[in-house]
Short mmCIF file of the C-alpha atoms (twelve columns), coordinates in Angstrom:
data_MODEL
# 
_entry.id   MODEL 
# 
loop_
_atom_site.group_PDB 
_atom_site.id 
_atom_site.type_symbol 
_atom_site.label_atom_id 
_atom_site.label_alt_id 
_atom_site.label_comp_id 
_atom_site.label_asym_id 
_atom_site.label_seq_id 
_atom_site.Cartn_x 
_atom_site.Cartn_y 
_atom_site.Cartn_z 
_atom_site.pdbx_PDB_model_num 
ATOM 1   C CA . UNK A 1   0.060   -34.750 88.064  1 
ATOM 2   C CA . UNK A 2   3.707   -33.623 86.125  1 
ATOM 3   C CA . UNK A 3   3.026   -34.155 82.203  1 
ATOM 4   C CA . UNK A 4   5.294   -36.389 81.037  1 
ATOM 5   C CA . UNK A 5   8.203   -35.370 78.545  1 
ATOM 6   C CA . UNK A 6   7.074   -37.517 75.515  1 
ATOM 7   C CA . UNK A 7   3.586   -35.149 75.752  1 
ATOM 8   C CA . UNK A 8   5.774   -32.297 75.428  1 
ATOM 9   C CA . UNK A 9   7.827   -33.395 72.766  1 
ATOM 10  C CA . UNK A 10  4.927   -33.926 70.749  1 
ATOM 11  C CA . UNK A 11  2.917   -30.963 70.941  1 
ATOM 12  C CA . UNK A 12  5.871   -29.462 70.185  1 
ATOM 13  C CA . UNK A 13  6.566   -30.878 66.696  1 
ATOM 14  C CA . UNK A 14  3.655   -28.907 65.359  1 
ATOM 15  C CA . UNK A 15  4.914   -25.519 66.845  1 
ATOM 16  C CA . UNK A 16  8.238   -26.404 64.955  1 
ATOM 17  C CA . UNK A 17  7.101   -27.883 61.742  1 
ATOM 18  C CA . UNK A 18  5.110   -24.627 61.178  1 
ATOM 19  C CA . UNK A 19  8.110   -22.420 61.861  1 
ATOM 20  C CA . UNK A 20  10.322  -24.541 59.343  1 
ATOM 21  C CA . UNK A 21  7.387   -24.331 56.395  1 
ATOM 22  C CA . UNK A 22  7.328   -20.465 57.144  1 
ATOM 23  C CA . UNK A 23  11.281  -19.763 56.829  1 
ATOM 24  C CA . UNK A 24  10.883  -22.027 53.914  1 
ATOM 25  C CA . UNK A 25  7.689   -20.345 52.057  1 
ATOM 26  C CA . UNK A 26  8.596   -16.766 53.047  1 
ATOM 27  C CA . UNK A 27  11.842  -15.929 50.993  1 
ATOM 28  C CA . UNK A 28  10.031  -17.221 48.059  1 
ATOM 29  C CA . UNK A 29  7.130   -14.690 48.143  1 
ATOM 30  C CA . UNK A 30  9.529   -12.259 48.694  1 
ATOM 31  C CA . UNK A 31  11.468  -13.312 45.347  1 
ATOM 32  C CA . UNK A 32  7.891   -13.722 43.452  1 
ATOM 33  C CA . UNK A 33  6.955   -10.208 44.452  1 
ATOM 34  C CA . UNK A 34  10.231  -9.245  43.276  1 
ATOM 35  C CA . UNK A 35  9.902   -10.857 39.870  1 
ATOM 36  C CA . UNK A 36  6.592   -9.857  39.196  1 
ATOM 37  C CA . UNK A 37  7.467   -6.139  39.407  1 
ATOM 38  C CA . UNK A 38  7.004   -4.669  36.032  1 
ATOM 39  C CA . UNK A 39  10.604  -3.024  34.839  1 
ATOM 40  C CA . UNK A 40  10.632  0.569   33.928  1 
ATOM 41  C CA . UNK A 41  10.496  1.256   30.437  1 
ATOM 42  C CA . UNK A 42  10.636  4.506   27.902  1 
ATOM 43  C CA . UNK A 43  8.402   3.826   24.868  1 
ATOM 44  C CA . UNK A 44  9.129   5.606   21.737  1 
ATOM 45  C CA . UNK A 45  8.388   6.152   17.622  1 
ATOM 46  C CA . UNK A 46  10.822  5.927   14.881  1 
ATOM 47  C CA . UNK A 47  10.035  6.865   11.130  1 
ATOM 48  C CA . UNK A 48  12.829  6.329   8.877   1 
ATOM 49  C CA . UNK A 49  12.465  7.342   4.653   1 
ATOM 50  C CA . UNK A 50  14.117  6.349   1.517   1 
ATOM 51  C CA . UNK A 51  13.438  8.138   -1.772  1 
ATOM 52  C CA . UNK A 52  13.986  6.349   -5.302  1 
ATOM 53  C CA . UNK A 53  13.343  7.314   -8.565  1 
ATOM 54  C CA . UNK A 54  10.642  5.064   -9.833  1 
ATOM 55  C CA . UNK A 55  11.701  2.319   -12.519 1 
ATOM 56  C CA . UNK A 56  8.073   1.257   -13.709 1 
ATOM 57  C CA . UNK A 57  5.039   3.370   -15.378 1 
ATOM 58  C CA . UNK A 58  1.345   2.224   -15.434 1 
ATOM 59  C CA . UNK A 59  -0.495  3.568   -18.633 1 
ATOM 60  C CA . UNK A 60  -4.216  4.010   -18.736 1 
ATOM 61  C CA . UNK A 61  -5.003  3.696   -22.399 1 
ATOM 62  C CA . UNK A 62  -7.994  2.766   -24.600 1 
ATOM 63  C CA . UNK A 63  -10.270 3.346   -27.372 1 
ATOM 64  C CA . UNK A 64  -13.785 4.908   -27.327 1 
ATOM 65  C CA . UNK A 65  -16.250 4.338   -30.514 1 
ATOM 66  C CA . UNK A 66  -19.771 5.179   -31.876 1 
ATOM 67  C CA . UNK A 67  -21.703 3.886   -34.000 1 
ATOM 68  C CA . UNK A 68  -25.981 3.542   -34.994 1 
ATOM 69  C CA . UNK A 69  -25.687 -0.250  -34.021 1 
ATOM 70  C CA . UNK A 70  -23.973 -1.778  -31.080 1 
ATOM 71  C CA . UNK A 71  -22.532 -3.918  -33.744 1 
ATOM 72  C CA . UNK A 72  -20.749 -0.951  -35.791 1 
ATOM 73  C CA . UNK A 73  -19.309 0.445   -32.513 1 
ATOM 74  C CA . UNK A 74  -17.818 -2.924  -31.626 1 
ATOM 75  C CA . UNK A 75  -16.300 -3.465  -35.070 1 
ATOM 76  C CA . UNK A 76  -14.871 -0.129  -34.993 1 
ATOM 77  C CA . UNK A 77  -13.791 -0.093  -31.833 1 
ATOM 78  C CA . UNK A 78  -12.123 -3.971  -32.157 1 
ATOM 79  C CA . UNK A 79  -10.327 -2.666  -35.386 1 
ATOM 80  C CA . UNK A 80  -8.469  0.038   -33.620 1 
ATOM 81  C CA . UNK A 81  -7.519  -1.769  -30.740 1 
ATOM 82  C CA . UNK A 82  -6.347  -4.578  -32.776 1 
ATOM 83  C CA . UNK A 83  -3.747  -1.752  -33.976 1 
ATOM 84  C CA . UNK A 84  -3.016  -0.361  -30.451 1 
ATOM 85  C CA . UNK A 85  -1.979  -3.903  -29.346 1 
ATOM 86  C CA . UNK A 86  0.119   -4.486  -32.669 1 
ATOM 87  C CA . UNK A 87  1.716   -1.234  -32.014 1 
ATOM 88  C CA . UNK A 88  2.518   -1.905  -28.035 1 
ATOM 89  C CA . UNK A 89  3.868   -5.469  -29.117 1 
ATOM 90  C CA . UNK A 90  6.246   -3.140  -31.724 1 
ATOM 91  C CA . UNK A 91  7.479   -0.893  -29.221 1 
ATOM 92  C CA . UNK A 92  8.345   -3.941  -26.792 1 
ATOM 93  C CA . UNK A 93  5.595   -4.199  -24.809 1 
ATOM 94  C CA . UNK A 94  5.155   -8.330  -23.697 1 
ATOM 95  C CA . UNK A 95  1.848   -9.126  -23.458 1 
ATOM 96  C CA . UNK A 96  1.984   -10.326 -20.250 1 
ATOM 97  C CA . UNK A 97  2.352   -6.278  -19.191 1 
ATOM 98  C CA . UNK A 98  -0.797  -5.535  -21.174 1 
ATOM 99  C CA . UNK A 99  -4.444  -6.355  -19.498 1 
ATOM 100 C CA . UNK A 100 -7.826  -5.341  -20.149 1 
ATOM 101 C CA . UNK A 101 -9.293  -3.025  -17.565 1 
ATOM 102 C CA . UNK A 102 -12.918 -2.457  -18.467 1 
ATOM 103 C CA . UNK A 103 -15.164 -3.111  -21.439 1 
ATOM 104 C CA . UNK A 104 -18.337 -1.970  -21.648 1 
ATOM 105 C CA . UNK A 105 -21.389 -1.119  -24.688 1 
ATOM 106 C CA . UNK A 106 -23.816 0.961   -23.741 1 
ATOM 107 C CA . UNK A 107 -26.944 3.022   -25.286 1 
ATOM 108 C CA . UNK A 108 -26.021 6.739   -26.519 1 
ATOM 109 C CA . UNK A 109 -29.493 8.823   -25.943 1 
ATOM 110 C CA . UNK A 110 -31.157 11.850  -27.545 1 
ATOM 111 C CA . UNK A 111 -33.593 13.900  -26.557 1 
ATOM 112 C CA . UNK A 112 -36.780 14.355  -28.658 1 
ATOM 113 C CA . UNK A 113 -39.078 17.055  -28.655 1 
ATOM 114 C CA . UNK A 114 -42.704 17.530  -29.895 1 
ATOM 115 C CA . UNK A 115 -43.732 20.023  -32.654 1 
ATOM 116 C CA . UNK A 116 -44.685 22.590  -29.505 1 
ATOM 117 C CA . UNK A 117 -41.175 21.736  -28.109 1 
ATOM 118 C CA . UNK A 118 -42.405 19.713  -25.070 1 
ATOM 119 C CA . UNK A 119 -39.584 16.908  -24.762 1 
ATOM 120 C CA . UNK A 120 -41.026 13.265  -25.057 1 
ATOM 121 C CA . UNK A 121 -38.769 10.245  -23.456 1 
ATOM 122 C CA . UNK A 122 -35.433 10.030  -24.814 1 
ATOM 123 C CA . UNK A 123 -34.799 7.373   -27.270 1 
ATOM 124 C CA . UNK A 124 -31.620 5.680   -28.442 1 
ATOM 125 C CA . UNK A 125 -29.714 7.206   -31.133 1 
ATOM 126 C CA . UNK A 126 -26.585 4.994   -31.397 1 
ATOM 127 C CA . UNK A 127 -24.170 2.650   -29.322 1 
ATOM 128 C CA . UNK A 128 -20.569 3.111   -27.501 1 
ATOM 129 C CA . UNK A 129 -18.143 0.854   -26.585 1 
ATOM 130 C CA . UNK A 130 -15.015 1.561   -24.625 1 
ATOM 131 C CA . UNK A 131 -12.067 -1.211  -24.181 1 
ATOM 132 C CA . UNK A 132 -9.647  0.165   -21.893 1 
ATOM 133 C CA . UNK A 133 -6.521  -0.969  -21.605 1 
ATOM 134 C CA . UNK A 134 -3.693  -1.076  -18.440 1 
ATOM 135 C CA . UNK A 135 -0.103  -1.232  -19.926 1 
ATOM 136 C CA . UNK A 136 3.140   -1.636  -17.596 1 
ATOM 137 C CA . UNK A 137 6.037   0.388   -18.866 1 
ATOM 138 C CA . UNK A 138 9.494   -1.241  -17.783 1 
ATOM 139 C CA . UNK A 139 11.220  1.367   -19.946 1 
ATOM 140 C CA . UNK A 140 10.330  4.898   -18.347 1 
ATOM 141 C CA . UNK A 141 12.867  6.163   -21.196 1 
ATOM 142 C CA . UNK A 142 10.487  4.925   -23.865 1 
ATOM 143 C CA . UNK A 143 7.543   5.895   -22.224 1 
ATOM 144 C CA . UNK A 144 6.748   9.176   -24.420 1 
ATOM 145 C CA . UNK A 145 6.882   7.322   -27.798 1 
ATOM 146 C CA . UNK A 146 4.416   4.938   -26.568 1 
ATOM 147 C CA . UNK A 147 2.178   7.341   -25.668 1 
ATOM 148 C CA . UNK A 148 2.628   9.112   -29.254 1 
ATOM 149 C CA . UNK A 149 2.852   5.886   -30.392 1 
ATOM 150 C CA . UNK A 150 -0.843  4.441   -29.274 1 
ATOM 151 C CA . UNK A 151 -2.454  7.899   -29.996 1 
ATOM 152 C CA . UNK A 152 -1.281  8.040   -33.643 1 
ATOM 153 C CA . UNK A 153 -2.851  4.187   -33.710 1 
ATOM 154 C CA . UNK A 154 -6.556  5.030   -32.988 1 
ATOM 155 C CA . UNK A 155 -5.961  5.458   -28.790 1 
ATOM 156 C CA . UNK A 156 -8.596  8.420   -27.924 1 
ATOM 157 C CA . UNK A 157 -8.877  7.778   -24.038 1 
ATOM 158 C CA . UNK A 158 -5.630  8.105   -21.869 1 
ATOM 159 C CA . UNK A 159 -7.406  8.288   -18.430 1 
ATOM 160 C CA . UNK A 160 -3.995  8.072   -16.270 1 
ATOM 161 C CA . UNK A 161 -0.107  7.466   -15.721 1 
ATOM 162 C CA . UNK A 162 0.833   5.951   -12.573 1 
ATOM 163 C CA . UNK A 163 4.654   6.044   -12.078 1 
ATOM 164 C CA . UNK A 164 5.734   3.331   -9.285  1 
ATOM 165 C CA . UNK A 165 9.191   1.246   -8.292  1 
ATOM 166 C CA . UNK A 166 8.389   -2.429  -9.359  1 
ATOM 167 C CA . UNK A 167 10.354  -4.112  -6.492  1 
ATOM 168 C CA . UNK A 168 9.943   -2.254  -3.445  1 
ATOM 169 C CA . UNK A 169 10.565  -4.357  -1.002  1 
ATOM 170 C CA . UNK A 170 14.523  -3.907  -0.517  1 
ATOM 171 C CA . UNK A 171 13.594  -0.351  -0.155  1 
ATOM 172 C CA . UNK A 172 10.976  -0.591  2.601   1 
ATOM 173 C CA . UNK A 173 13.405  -2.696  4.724   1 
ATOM 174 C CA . UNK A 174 15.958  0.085   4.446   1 
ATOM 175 C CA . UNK A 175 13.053  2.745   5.563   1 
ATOM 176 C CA . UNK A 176 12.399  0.017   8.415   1 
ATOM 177 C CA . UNK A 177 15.922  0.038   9.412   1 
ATOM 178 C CA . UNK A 178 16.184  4.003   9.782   1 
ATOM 179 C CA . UNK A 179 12.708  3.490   11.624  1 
ATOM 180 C CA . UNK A 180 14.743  1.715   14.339  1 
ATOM 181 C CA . UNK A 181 17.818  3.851   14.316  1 
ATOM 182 C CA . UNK A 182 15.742  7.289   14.996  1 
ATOM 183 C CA . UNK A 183 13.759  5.310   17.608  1 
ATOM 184 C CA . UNK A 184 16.904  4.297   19.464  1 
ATOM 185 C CA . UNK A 185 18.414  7.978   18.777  1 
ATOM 186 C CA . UNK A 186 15.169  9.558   20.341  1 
ATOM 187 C CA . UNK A 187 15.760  6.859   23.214  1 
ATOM 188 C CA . UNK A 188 19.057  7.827   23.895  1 
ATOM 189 C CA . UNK A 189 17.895  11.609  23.477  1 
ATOM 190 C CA . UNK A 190 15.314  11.149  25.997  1 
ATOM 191 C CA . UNK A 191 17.491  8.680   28.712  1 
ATOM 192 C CA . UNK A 192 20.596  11.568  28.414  1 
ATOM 193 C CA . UNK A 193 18.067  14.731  29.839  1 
ATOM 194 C CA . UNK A 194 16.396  12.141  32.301  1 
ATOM 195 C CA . UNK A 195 19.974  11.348  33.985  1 
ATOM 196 C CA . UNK A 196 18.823  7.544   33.731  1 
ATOM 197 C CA . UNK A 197 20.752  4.497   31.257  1 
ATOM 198 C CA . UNK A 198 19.152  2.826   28.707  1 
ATOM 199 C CA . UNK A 199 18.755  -1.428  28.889  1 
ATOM 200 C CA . UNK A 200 17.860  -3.794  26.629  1 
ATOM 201 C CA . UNK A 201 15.127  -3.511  24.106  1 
ATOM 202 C CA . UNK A 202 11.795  -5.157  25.119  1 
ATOM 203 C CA . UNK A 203 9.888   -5.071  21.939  1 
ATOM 204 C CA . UNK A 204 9.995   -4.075  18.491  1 
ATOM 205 C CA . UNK A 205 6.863   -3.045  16.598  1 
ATOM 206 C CA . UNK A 206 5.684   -1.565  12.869  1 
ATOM 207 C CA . UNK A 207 3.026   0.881   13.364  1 
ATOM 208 C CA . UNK A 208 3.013   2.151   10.259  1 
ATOM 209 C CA . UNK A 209 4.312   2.501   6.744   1 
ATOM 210 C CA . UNK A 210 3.624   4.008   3.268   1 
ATOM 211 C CA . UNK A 211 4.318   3.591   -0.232  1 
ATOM 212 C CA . UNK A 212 4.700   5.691   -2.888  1 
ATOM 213 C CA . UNK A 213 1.231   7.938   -4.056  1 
ATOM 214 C CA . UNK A 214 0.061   7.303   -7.709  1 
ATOM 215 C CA . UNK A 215 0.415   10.261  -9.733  1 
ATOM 216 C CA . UNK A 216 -1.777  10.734  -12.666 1 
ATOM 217 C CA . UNK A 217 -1.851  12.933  -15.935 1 
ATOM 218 C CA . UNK A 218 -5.617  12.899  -17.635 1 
ATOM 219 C CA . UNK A 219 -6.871  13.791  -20.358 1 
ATOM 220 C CA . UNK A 220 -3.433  14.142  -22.233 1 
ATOM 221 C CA . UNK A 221 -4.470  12.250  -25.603 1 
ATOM 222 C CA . UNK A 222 -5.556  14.941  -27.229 1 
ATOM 223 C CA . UNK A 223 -2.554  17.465  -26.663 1 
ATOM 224 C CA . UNK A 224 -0.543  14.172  -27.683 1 
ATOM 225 C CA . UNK A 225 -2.539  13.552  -31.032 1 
ATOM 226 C CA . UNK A 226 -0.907  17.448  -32.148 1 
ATOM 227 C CA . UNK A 227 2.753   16.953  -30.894 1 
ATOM 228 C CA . UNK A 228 4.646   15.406  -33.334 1 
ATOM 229 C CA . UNK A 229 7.741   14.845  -31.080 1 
ATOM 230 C CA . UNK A 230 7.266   11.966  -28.241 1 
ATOM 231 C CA . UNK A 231 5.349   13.158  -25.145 1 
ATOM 232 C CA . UNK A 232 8.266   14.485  -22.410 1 
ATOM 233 C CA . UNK A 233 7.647   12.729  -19.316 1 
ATOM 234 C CA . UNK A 234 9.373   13.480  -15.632 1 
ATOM 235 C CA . UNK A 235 8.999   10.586  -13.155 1 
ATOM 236 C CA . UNK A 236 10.406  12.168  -10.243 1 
ATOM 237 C CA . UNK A 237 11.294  10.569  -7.291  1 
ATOM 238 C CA . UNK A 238 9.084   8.522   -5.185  1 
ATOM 239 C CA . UNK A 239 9.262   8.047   -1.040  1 
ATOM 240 C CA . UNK A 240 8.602   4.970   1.061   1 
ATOM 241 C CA . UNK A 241 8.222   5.524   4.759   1 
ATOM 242 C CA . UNK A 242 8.060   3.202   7.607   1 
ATOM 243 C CA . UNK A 243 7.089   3.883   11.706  1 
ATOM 244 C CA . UNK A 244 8.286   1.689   14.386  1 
ATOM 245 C CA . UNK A 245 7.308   1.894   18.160  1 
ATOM 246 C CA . UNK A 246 10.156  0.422   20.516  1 
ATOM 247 C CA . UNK A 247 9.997   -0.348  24.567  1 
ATOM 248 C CA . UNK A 248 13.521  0.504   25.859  1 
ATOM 249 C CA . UNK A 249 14.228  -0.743  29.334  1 
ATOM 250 C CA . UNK A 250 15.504  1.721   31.662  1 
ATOM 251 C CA . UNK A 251 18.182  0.482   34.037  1 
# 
């Protein structure tokens, strides 16, 4: 027996339905796959440098004292560094730019021997107490007269000068912007003796920076205490450094 046309007509919607869906789903694979292919990029470091003299000095200073008593040491010791502080206030020093650093009193021991020279325990002969003292120098011009200045007052422990710029933040961004324009140099270096063009940056990021190293001078108080000019000081010049990593699309 013939099938009848509505049959056909309806087993073929399926047939056709499915065909539609497939012209309609297909395409947009297609443009996902395309999308989801990752872009080729060049990756590459920048360091860019800015040198400045510094404008700011950190001064390790203090006073060490001995005494039979832990109460003589601390009155001598409290006497002179009442005249170290009178003498920083004098040269201009605020006292917001002076701040205790360590304090300490401890035991001073000697050794004790028998009559046949056989040493028994040590026992305490005395006491010493050591205030020391961290002084910011906005005046690098000034800075050898303080030094002569807190010697000649009863300072006997200068343990270090630290020279250092007190704002360095404008600086840094400047070493961050030459970071970025070697990076992009580099690129550009790189893209020319590839034979490919460089696209738009894809990211931007610090990996890395410095600031300037302390530098010290110990043990200067007592070549200080025989000058009787101010101590000559050089400051030099300090270098902040920064290190970028860009991702550079290639076109």
């Amino acid at each position: 027996m013939p099938r009848s046309r509505t049959a056909f007509v309806h087993s073929a919607l399926p047939f056709a339905t499915l065909a539609l869906a497939l012209a309609l789903i297909l395409p947009g694979i297609a443009l996902a796959q395309d999308k989801d292919e990752a872009p080729r990029t060049i990756t590459i470091t920048g360091e860019g440098e800015v040198s400045a003299a510094p404008d700011i000095a950190y001064v390790e200073t203090g006073v060490v004292t001995e005494g039979k008593t832990a109460a003589e040491a601390l009155a001598a010791n409290t006497a002179a560094m009442e005249q170290v502080f009178e003498g920083l206030e004098e040269a201009g020093i605020e006292k917001k730019d002076m701040q205790t650093s360590q304090f300490s009193v401890y035991p001073v021991y000697e050794q004790v021997k028998n009559d046949d020279n056989r040493p028994q325990t040590p026992k305490i002969g005395g006491y010493r107490v050591q205030n020391q003292l961290t002084v910011k120098v906005r005046d690098l011009d000034n800075l050898g007269a303080i030094l002569d200045k807190v010697v000649t007052l009863g300072s006997n422990q200068l343990s270090g000068i630290r020279f250092s710029i007190d704002e360095p933040k404008p600086l840094m961004n400047e070493a961050r912007k030459e970071a970025v324009k070697d990076a992009v140099d580099k690129a550009k270096l790189y893209a020319g003796a590839a034979g490919v063009a460089l696209g738009e940056i894809m990211s931007i990021s610090e990996s890395g920076y410095s600031m300037p190293q302390p530098f010290y001078a110990k043990d200067m108080a007592m070549s200080m205490r025989a000058e009787s000019a101010p101590v000559p000081m050089a400051a030099g010049e300090q270098t902040i450094s920064a290190n970028v990593t860009l991702v550079i699309k290639i076109n």
